[in-house]
């Protein structure tokens, strides 16, 4: 792991952790450690995304997420990433697409309630057998002893299949979901008119495709896929086209990059921490696989931050926050808060409190798809164990250049059997 940031602008503030290059080069750990120690609530006066507060410890993030009236998620103020500027600052090529992750109560409550049952324990249990079968099929299709890209052949394939099933989307065209998710989840795509237009064109392409699916589902009621569930609900059936697209983007980006990156993180981390891999190779119990899954989601933190906007002047642990200030809640840092997770940069598959991680957020917006993600990752770990497969990483992965989606673009590996 590199420890010094290469090619940094001379005058860059080392504590401006919204800079994409910190993540591409995997050198974000040290600035966050310093902030947690010296200034866990830090005002960054200037950045590519304007001024913002960085909140970097566990306690303060929980505190903020428990006060959604004071710290809003609303798209009208800029939504859930440090990039958004809200309705007052719309630029050419921007069209707001409201989604319920970026709404406050009462709209948030009503829309979340509609989709939540599709991700509840009963539904997820119903998905188990199929998830095991698909994971087994993908693993059995991979070559042993030959190099291949784990991201493309395994992580993308498995998460895209799951999304296609959740939406009852065309199986043959499922790879479109990956492309749409990559473009729409990229917060670095706001900075030029050209990039905003490309983003918008992608959103419309996706919207048109889903509109067809929506119309088909409307004529064929009573099914259990996500579109049918939305169509049949009072809270969602009257959505505008923009709101419909917004919520689709939410479910696709929410379910895709995040789970994909935790699957890649698992393979990467097992190679990086061989003594932890040995524990999983020797002990095939379900309990250890589940704990390793929680630990990997903590360690990776597939969404590095969520953002909130202050709705009023307020005090936060001695800091004066002004109405409309942006606050970036850095889960990636809270998940390494020394007071909760000692030695947090290290993966410890049997870490006692791994499941206390904040990767799924906290409070009223806590990830609605968490159980589906957990099922997919645990299944992957168990199916690798059953086949006694070891993933050997051949070279450092290339990483996503962003401070929101924290993940991998590609990672060359070779499988062997132990
Ligand atoms: C490891 C995988 C995943 C991670 C790390 C993750 C992370 C998150 C985070 C951080 C939030 C916001 C929490 C907050 O503001 O407090 C969230 C919300 C959400 N996630 Fe996930 N997610 C994952 C998988 C999924 C999956 C598989 C789906 C669905 C297919 C999904 C759908 C959603 C939705 C719909 C919300 C909005 C919830 C709300 O606003 O009430 N996520 N997720």
Coordinates of C-alpha atoms and ligand atoms in Angstrom, one line a residue:
X1 CA 0.0 0.0 0.0
X2 CA 1.4 3.4 -1.0
X3 CA 1.8 5.8 1.9
X4 CA 2.6 9.0 0.1
X5 CA 0.2 10.7 -2.3
X6 CA 1.7 11.0 -5.7
X7 CA 0.9 13.8 -8.1
X8 CA -1.0 15.9 -5.6
X9 CA -1.7 19.5 -6.4
X10 CA 0.9 21.5 -4.5
X11 CA -1.6 23.5 -2.6
X12 CA -4.1 20.7 -1.9
X13 CA -5.3 20.6 1.7
X14 CA -4.3 17.2 3.1
X15 CA -7.5 17.0 5.0
X16 CA -9.7 17.6 2.0
X17 CA -10.7 14.0 1.9
X18 CA -13.2 14.5 -1.0
X19 CA -10.2 14.3 -3.4
X20 CA -10.6 11.3 -5.7
X21 CA -6.9 10.6 -5.9
X22 CA -6.7 9.6 -2.3
X23 CA -8.9 6.6 -3.1
X24 CA -7.3 5.8 -6.5
X25 CA -4.0 5.6 -4.7
X26 CA -5.4 4.0 -1.6
X27 CA -3.8 6.6 0.7
X28 CA -6.9 7.9 2.5
X29 CA -6.1 6.1 5.8
X30 CA -3.6 8.6 7.2
X31 CA -5.6 11.9 6.8
X32 CA -8.6 10.2 8.4
X33 CA -6.5 9.0 11.3
X34 CA -5.1 12.4 11.9
X35 CA -8.6 14.0 11.7
X36 CA -10.0 11.4 14.2
X37 CA -7.2 12.2 16.6
X38 CA -7.0 16.0 16.2
X39 CA -10.3 17.2 14.9
X40 CA -13.0 14.7 14.4
X41 CA -15.4 17.4 13.2
X42 CA -13.4 19.4 10.8
X43 CA -14.5 22.3 8.5
X44 CA -12.8 22.1 5.1
X45 CA -13.1 25.6 3.7
X46 CA -12.4 24.8 0.1
X47 CA -12.7 21.8 -2.2
X48 CA -13.8 20.8 -5.7
X49 CA -17.3 20.5 -4.1
X50 CA -17.2 23.7 -2.1
X51 CA -16.8 24.0 1.7
X52 CA -18.0 21.1 3.8
X53 CA -17.6 19.6 7.3
X54 CA -16.0 16.2 7.7
X55 CA -17.3 14.1 10.5
X56 CA -14.9 11.2 11.1
X57 CA -15.7 9.4 14.4
X58 CA -18.3 6.8 15.2
X59 CA -20.2 8.7 17.9
X60 CA -20.7 11.9 16.0
X61 CA -22.0 10.1 12.9
X62 CA -24.5 8.2 14.9
X63 CA -25.5 11.4 16.7
X64 CA -26.1 13.2 13.3
X65 CA -28.0 10.4 11.7
X66 CA -30.3 10.2 14.7
X67 CA -31.4 13.8 14.1
X68 CA -32.9 13.8 10.5
X69 CA -34.9 17.0 11.1
X70 CA -31.7 19.0 11.8
X71 CA -29.5 17.1 9.4
X72 CA -31.5 16.6 6.2
X73 CA -30.9 14.1 3.4
X74 CA -33.2 16.0 1.0
X75 CA -32.2 16.3 -2.6
X76 CA -33.6 19.8 -2.5
X77 CA -30.6 20.9 -0.4
X78 CA -28.1 18.7 -2.3
X79 CA -28.9 15.2 -1.3
X80 CA -26.6 12.5 0.0
X81 CA -23.2 13.1 -1.5
X82 CA -20.7 15.8 -1.0
X83 CA -21.1 16.7 -4.7
X84 CA -24.7 17.9 -4.7
X85 CA -25.6 21.6 -4.6
X86 CA -29.4 21.4 -4.4
X87 CA -32.2 23.2 -6.2
X88 CA -30.8 26.7 -5.7
X89 CA -27.7 25.9 -7.7
X90 CA -28.9 23.8 -10.6
X91 CA -26.5 23.9 -13.6
X92 CA -27.2 23.4 -17.3
X93 CA -27.6 19.7 -17.9
X94 CA -28.8 18.9 -14.3
X95 CA -32.2 17.5 -13.8
X96 CA -33.0 16.5 -10.2
X97 CA -34.2 13.0 -9.9
X98 CA -35.6 12.6 -6.4
X99 CA -35.1 9.3 -4.7
X100 CA -36.2 8.2 -1.3
X101 CA -32.7 8.0 0.1
X102 CA -32.5 11.7 -0.6
X103 CA -35.9 12.6 1.1
X104 CA -36.9 13.4 4.6
X105 CA -40.0 12.2 6.5
X106 CA -42.8 11.9 5.7
X107 CA -42.2 11.1 2.0
X108 CA -39.1 9.0 2.9
X109 CA -41.1 7.0 5.4
X110 CA -43.9 6.2 3.0
X111 CA -41.7 5.2 0.0
X112 CA -39.3 3.2 2.1
X113 CA -42.2 1.3 3.7
X114 CA -43.2 0.3 0.2
X115 CA -40.0 -1.3 -0.9
X116 CA -38.8 -2.6 2.5
X117 CA -40.9 -5.8 2.5
X118 CA -39.1 -6.9 -0.7
X119 CA -35.9 -7.0 1.3
X120 CA -37.3 -8.4 4.5
X121 CA -36.2 -11.7 6.2
X122 CA -38.9 -13.8 4.5
X123 CA -38.1 -12.6 1.0
X124 CA -34.4 -12.9 1.5
X125 CA -34.8 -16.4 2.8
X126 CA -36.7 -17.2 -0.4
X127 CA -33.7 -15.9 -2.4
X128 CA -31.2 -18.2 -0.6
X129 CA -31.4 -21.4 -2.6
X130 CA -31.2 -19.5 -5.9
X131 CA -28.3 -17.3 -4.7
X132 CA -26.3 -20.5 -3.7
X133 CA -27.0 -22.1 -7.1
X134 CA -26.0 -19.0 -9.1
X135 CA -22.9 -18.4 -7.0
X136 CA -21.9 -22.1 -7.5
X137 CA -22.5 -21.9 -11.3
X138 CA -20.3 -18.8 -11.6
X139 CA -17.5 -20.3 -9.5
X140 CA -17.6 -23.5 -11.4
X141 CA -17.3 -21.6 -14.7
X142 CA -14.0 -19.9 -13.6
X143 CA -10.6 -21.3 -14.8
X144 CA -8.2 -22.7 -12.2
X145 CA -4.5 -21.7 -12.6
X146 CA -5.2 -19.1 -15.3
X147 CA -5.3 -15.3 -14.8
X148 CA -8.7 -13.5 -15.1
X149 CA -10.3 -10.3 -13.8
X150 CA -12.2 -11.1 -10.6
X151 CA -14.2 -7.9 -10.8
X152 CA -15.6 -8.6 -14.3
X153 CA -16.0 -12.4 -14.1
X154 CA -17.2 -12.8 -10.6
X155 CA -18.2 -9.6 -8.7
X156 CA -20.0 -7.9 -11.6
X157 CA -21.6 -11.1 -12.8
X158 CA -23.1 -12.1 -9.5
X159 CA -24.4 -8.7 -8.5
X160 CA -25.9 -8.0 -11.9
X161 CA -27.7 -11.3 -11.9
X162 CA -29.2 -10.5 -8.5
X163 CA -30.4 -7.1 -9.7
X164 CA -31.9 -8.6 -12.8
X165 CA -33.8 -11.1 -10.6
X166 CA -35.0 -8.3 -8.2
X167 CA -36.4 -6.2 -11.1
X168 CA -37.4 -9.2 -13.3
X169 CA -35.2 -7.4 -15.9
X170 CA -34.3 -9.0 -19.3
X171 CA -31.7 -11.7 -18.5
X172 CA -30.0 -11.2 -21.9
X173 CA -29.7 -7.4 -21.4
X174 CA -28.7 -7.5 -17.7
X175 CA -25.2 -6.1 -18.4
X176 CA -26.8 -2.8 -19.2
X177 CA -27.6 -2.5 -15.5
X178 CA -23.9 -2.5 -14.7
X179 CA -23.2 0.3 -17.2
X180 CA -26.0 2.4 -16.0
X181 CA -25.0 1.9 -12.4
X182 CA -21.4 2.8 -13.1
X183 CA -22.3 6.1 -14.9
X184 CA -25.1 7.2 -12.5
X185 CA -23.2 6.4 -9.3
X186 CA -20.2 8.4 -10.3
X187 CA -20.1 11.7 -8.4
X188 CA -17.1 12.8 -10.4
X189 CA -19.3 13.2 -13.4
X190 CA -20.8 16.5 -12.4
X191 CA -17.9 18.8 -13.2
X192 CA -18.3 19.5 -16.9
X193 CA -21.4 20.1 -19.1
X194 CA -20.3 17.3 -21.3
X195 CA -20.1 14.8 -18.5
X196 CA -23.4 16.0 -17.0
X197 CA -25.1 15.5 -20.5
X198 CA -23.6 12.0 -20.8
X199 CA -25.0 11.2 -17.3
X200 CA -28.4 12.6 -18.2
X201 CA -28.5 10.7 -21.5
X202 CA -27.7 7.5 -19.6
X203 CA -30.4 8.2 -17.1
X204 CA -32.9 8.6 -19.9
X205 CA -31.8 5.5 -21.7
X206 CA -32.3 3.6 -18.5
X207 CA -35.6 5.4 -17.8
X208 CA -37.0 4.4 -21.3
X209 CA -36.0 0.8 -20.8
X210 CA -37.6 0.6 -17.4
X211 CA -40.7 2.5 -18.6
X212 CA -41.4 -0.4 -21.0
X213 CA -41.0 -2.8 -18.1
X214 CA -43.3 -0.7 -15.9
X215 CA -46.0 -0.7 -18.6
X216 CA -45.8 -4.4 -19.0
X217 CA -46.0 -4.9 -15.2
X218 CA -48.9 -2.6 -15.0
X219 CA -50.9 -4.9 -17.4
X220 CA -49.8 -7.9 -15.4
X221 CA -50.4 -7.1 -11.7
X222 CA -49.8 -9.4 -8.7
X223 CA -46.1 -10.2 -9.1
X224 CA -43.4 -9.8 -6.5
X225 CA -40.6 -8.1 -8.3
X226 CA -39.6 -4.5 -7.2
X227 CA -41.4 -2.7 -10.1
X228 CA -44.6 -4.6 -9.4
X229 CA -44.3 -3.8 -5.7
X230 CA -43.9 -0.1 -6.5
X231 CA -46.7 -0.1 -8.9
X232 CA -49.1 -1.6 -6.4
X233 CA -48.3 0.8 -3.6
X234 CA -50.2 4.0 -2.8
X235 CA -47.0 5.8 -1.9
X236 CA -45.3 5.1 -5.2
X237 CA -47.8 4.5 -8.0
X238 CA -48.3 8.2 -8.7
X239 CA -44.6 9.1 -8.9
X240 CA -43.5 11.6 -11.6
X241 CA -41.2 10.3 -14.3
X242 CA -38.2 12.0 -12.6
X243 CA -39.1 10.4 -9.3
X244 CA -39.5 7.0 -10.9
X245 CA -36.1 7.3 -12.5
X246 CA -34.6 8.6 -9.2
X247 CA -35.8 5.6 -7.3
X248 CA -34.6 3.1 -10.0
X249 CA -31.2 4.7 -9.9
X250 CA -31.2 4.3 -6.1
X251 CA -32.0 0.6 -6.2
X252 CA -29.6 -0.1 -9.1
X253 CA -26.6 1.9 -7.8
X254 CA -27.4 1.0 -4.2
X255 CA -27.5 -2.7 -4.9
X256 CA -24.8 -3.0 -7.6
X257 CA -21.5 -1.2 -6.9
X258 CA -21.7 -1.8 -3.2
X259 CA -22.1 -5.5 -3.2
X260 CA -19.7 -5.9 -6.1
X261 CA -17.0 -4.0 -4.2
X262 CA -17.4 -6.0 -1.1
X263 CA -17.0 -9.2 -3.1
X264 CA -13.8 -7.9 -4.6
X265 CA -12.6 -6.7 -1.2
X266 CA -13.0 -10.2 0.2
X267 CA -10.7 -11.7 -2.4
X268 CA -8.2 -8.9 -2.1
X269 CA -8.2 -9.0 1.7
X270 CA -7.7 -12.7 1.9
X271 CA -4.6 -12.4 -0.2
X272 CA -3.3 -9.5 1.8
X273 CA -3.9 -11.1 5.2
X274 CA -2.9 -14.8 4.7
X275 CA -3.2 -15.6 8.4
X276 CA -6.9 -14.6 8.3
X277 CA -7.4 -16.6 5.1
X278 CA -5.9 -19.6 7.0
X279 CA -8.7 -19.3 9.6
X280 CA -11.4 -19.5 7.0
X281 CA -9.6 -22.3 5.2
X282 CA -9.4 -24.4 8.4
X283 CA -12.9 -23.6 9.8
X284 CA -15.8 -23.9 7.4
X285 CA -18.5 -23.1 10.0
X286 CA -21.4 -20.8 9.0
X287 CA -20.8 -18.6 12.1
X288 CA -17.3 -17.7 11.0
X289 CA -18.4 -17.1 7.3
X290 CA -21.0 -14.7 8.6
X291 CA -18.6 -12.9 10.9
X292 CA -16.0 -12.6 8.1
X293 CA -18.7 -11.1 5.9
X294 CA -19.5 -8.4 8.4
X295 CA -15.8 -7.7 8.9
X296 CA -15.2 -7.4 5.1
X297 CA -18.1 -5.0 4.8
X298 CA -16.6 -2.9 7.7
X299 CA -13.1 -3.0 6.3
X300 CA -14.1 -2.1 2.7
X301 CA -16.8 0.4 3.5
X302 CA -18.2 0.3 -0.1
X303 CA -19.8 3.8 0.3
X304 CA -17.1 6.0 1.8
X305 CA -19.6 8.7 3.0
X306 CA -23.2 9.9 3.1
X307 CA -23.9 13.6 3.3
X308 CA -26.4 15.6 5.3
X309 CA -27.3 19.3 5.1
X310 CA -28.1 21.4 8.3
X311 CA -31.6 22.8 8.2
X312 CA -30.9 25.3 11.0
X313 CA -28.0 26.9 12.9
X314 CA -27.0 24.3 15.4
X315 CA -24.2 23.3 17.8
X316 CA -22.4 20.0 17.2
X317 CA -19.9 18.9 19.9
X318 CA -18.8 22.4 20.4
X319 CA -18.8 23.4 16.7
X320 CA -21.1 26.1 15.3
X321 CA -22.9 24.6 12.2
X322 CA -24.7 27.1 10.0
X323 CA -28.0 26.5 8.2
X324 CA -27.3 24.9 4.8
X325 CA -23.8 23.7 5.7
X326 CA -22.8 20.4 4.2
X327 CA -21.7 17.6 6.4
X328 CA -19.9 14.5 5.0
X329 CA -20.3 11.6 7.3
X330 CA -17.2 9.4 6.6
X331 CA -18.2 5.8 7.4
X332 CA -14.9 4.8 6.0
X333 CA -13.3 6.6 8.9
X334 CA -15.8 5.7 11.6
X335 CA -15.2 2.0 10.7
X336 CA -11.6 2.5 11.8
X337 CA -12.4 4.6 14.9
X338 CA -9.9 3.2 17.4
X339 CA -12.3 3.4 20.3
X340 CA -14.7 0.9 18.7
X341 CA -12.5 -1.1 16.3
X342 CA -8.9 -1.4 17.5
X343 CA -6.4 -2.1 14.7
X344 CA -9.1 -1.2 12.2
X345 CA -6.9 -1.2 9.1
X346 CA -6.5 -4.9 9.6
X347 CA -9.0 -7.5 8.6
X348 CA -9.7 -9.9 11.5
X349 CA -12.3 -12.4 10.4
X350 CA -13.2 -13.4 13.9
X351 CA -13.3 -9.8 15.2
X352 CA -15.8 -9.8 18.0
X353 CA -17.8 -6.7 17.2
X354 CA -17.4 -6.7 13.4
X355 CA -21.2 -6.4 12.9
X356 CA -21.2 -3.0 14.6
X357 CA -19.8 -1.4 11.5
X358 CA -21.4 1.7 10.0
X359 CA -21.1 0.7 6.3
X360 CA -24.9 0.4 6.0
X361 CA -25.4 3.8 7.8
X362 CA -27.6 4.3 10.9
X363 CA -31.1 5.4 11.8
X364 CA -34.0 5.9 9.5
X365 CA -32.0 5.6 6.2
X366 CA -30.1 2.5 7.2
X367 CA -29.6 0.4 4.1
X368 CA -32.8 -1.3 3.1
X369 CA -30.9 -3.9 1.0
X370 CA -28.4 -4.9 3.8
X371 CA -29.8 -8.5 4.1
X372 CA -29.5 -9.1 0.4
X373 CA -26.0 -7.9 0.3
X374 CA -25.1 -10.0 3.4
X375 CA -26.7 -13.1 1.8
X376 CA -24.6 -12.7 -1.4
X377 CA -21.3 -12.2 0.3
X378 CA -21.8 -15.0 2.9
X379 CA -22.8 -17.3 0.1
X380 CA -19.6 -16.4 -1.9
X381 CA -17.4 -17.2 1.2
X382 CA -19.1 -20.5 1.9
X383 CA -19.1 -21.7 -1.8
X384 CA -15.4 -20.9 -2.1
X385 CA -14.8 -22.9 1.1
X386 CA -16.9 -25.9 -0.2
X387 CA -14.6 -26.0 -3.3
X388 CA -11.5 -25.4 -1.3
X389 CA -10.7 -22.5 -3.6
X390 CA -8.1 -19.9 -2.9
X391 CA -8.0 -16.6 -4.8
X392 CA -4.4 -15.4 -5.5
X393 CA -4.2 -11.7 -6.4
X394 CA -1.6 -11.2 -9.2
X395 CA -1.2 -7.5 -9.1
X396 CA -2.6 -4.5 -7.2
X397 CA -6.2 -3.8 -8.3
X398 CA -7.1 -0.6 -10.1
X399 CA -9.5 1.5 -8.0
X400 CA -12.5 3.7 -8.6
X401 CA -11.5 7.4 -8.6
X402 CA -14.1 8.8 -6.2
X403 CA -14.8 9.6 -2.6
X404 CA -18.3 8.2 -2.7
X405 CA -18.3 4.7 -4.2
X406 CA -15.2 3.1 -2.7
X407 CA -14.2 0.2 -4.9
X408 CA -12.3 -1.6 -7.6
X409 CA -12.4 -1.3 -11.4
X410 CA -10.4 -4.5 -12.0
X411 CA -8.3 -7.1 -10.2
X412 CA -6.3 -9.8 -11.9
X413 CA -6.3 -13.1 -10.0
X414 CA -5.6 -16.8 -10.4
X415 CA -7.5 -19.5 -8.5
X416 CA -5.8 -22.5 -6.8
X417 CA -7.1 -25.3 -4.6
X418 CA -5.9 -25.8 -1.1
Ligands
LIG1 C1 -22.5 -4.1 0.9 C2 -23.5 -3.6 0.2 C3 -24.2 -2.3 0.6 C4 -23.7 -1.2 1.2 C5 -22.4 -1.0 1.9 C6 -24.8 -0.2 1.3 C7 -24.8 1.0 1.9 C8 -25.8 1.9 2.1 C9 -25.8 3.1 2.8 C10 -24.6 3.7 3.5 C11 -27.0 3.6 2.8 C12 -27.5 5.0 3.4 C13 -27.6 4.8 4.9 C14 -27.8 6.1 5.7 O1 -28.0 7.2 5.1 O2 -27.8 6.0 6.9 C15 -27.9 2.8 2.0 C16 -29.2 3.0 1.8 C17 -29.9 2.2 0.8 N1 -29.5 1.1 0.2 FE1 -27.8 0.1 0.5 N2 -25.9 -0.7 0.6 C18 -25.6 -2.0 0.1 C19 -26.4 -2.9 -0.6 C20 -27.6 -2.6 -1.0 C21 -28.5 -3.4 -1.8 C22 -28.1 -4.9 -2.3 C23 -29.6 -2.7 -2.1 C24 -30.8 -3.1 -2.9 C25 -30.8 -3.9 -4.0 C26 -29.5 -1.4 -1.4 C27 -30.5 -0.4 -1.5 C28 -30.5 0.7 -0.6 C29 -31.6 1.6 -0.5 C30 -32.9 1.5 -1.3 C31 -31.2 2.6 0.4 C32 -32.0 3.8 0.9 C33 -32.6 3.5 2.3 C34 -33.3 4.8 2.8 O3 -33.1 5.9 2.5 O4 -34.2 4.6 3.7 N3 -28.3 -1.4 -0.8 N4 -27.1 1.7 1.6

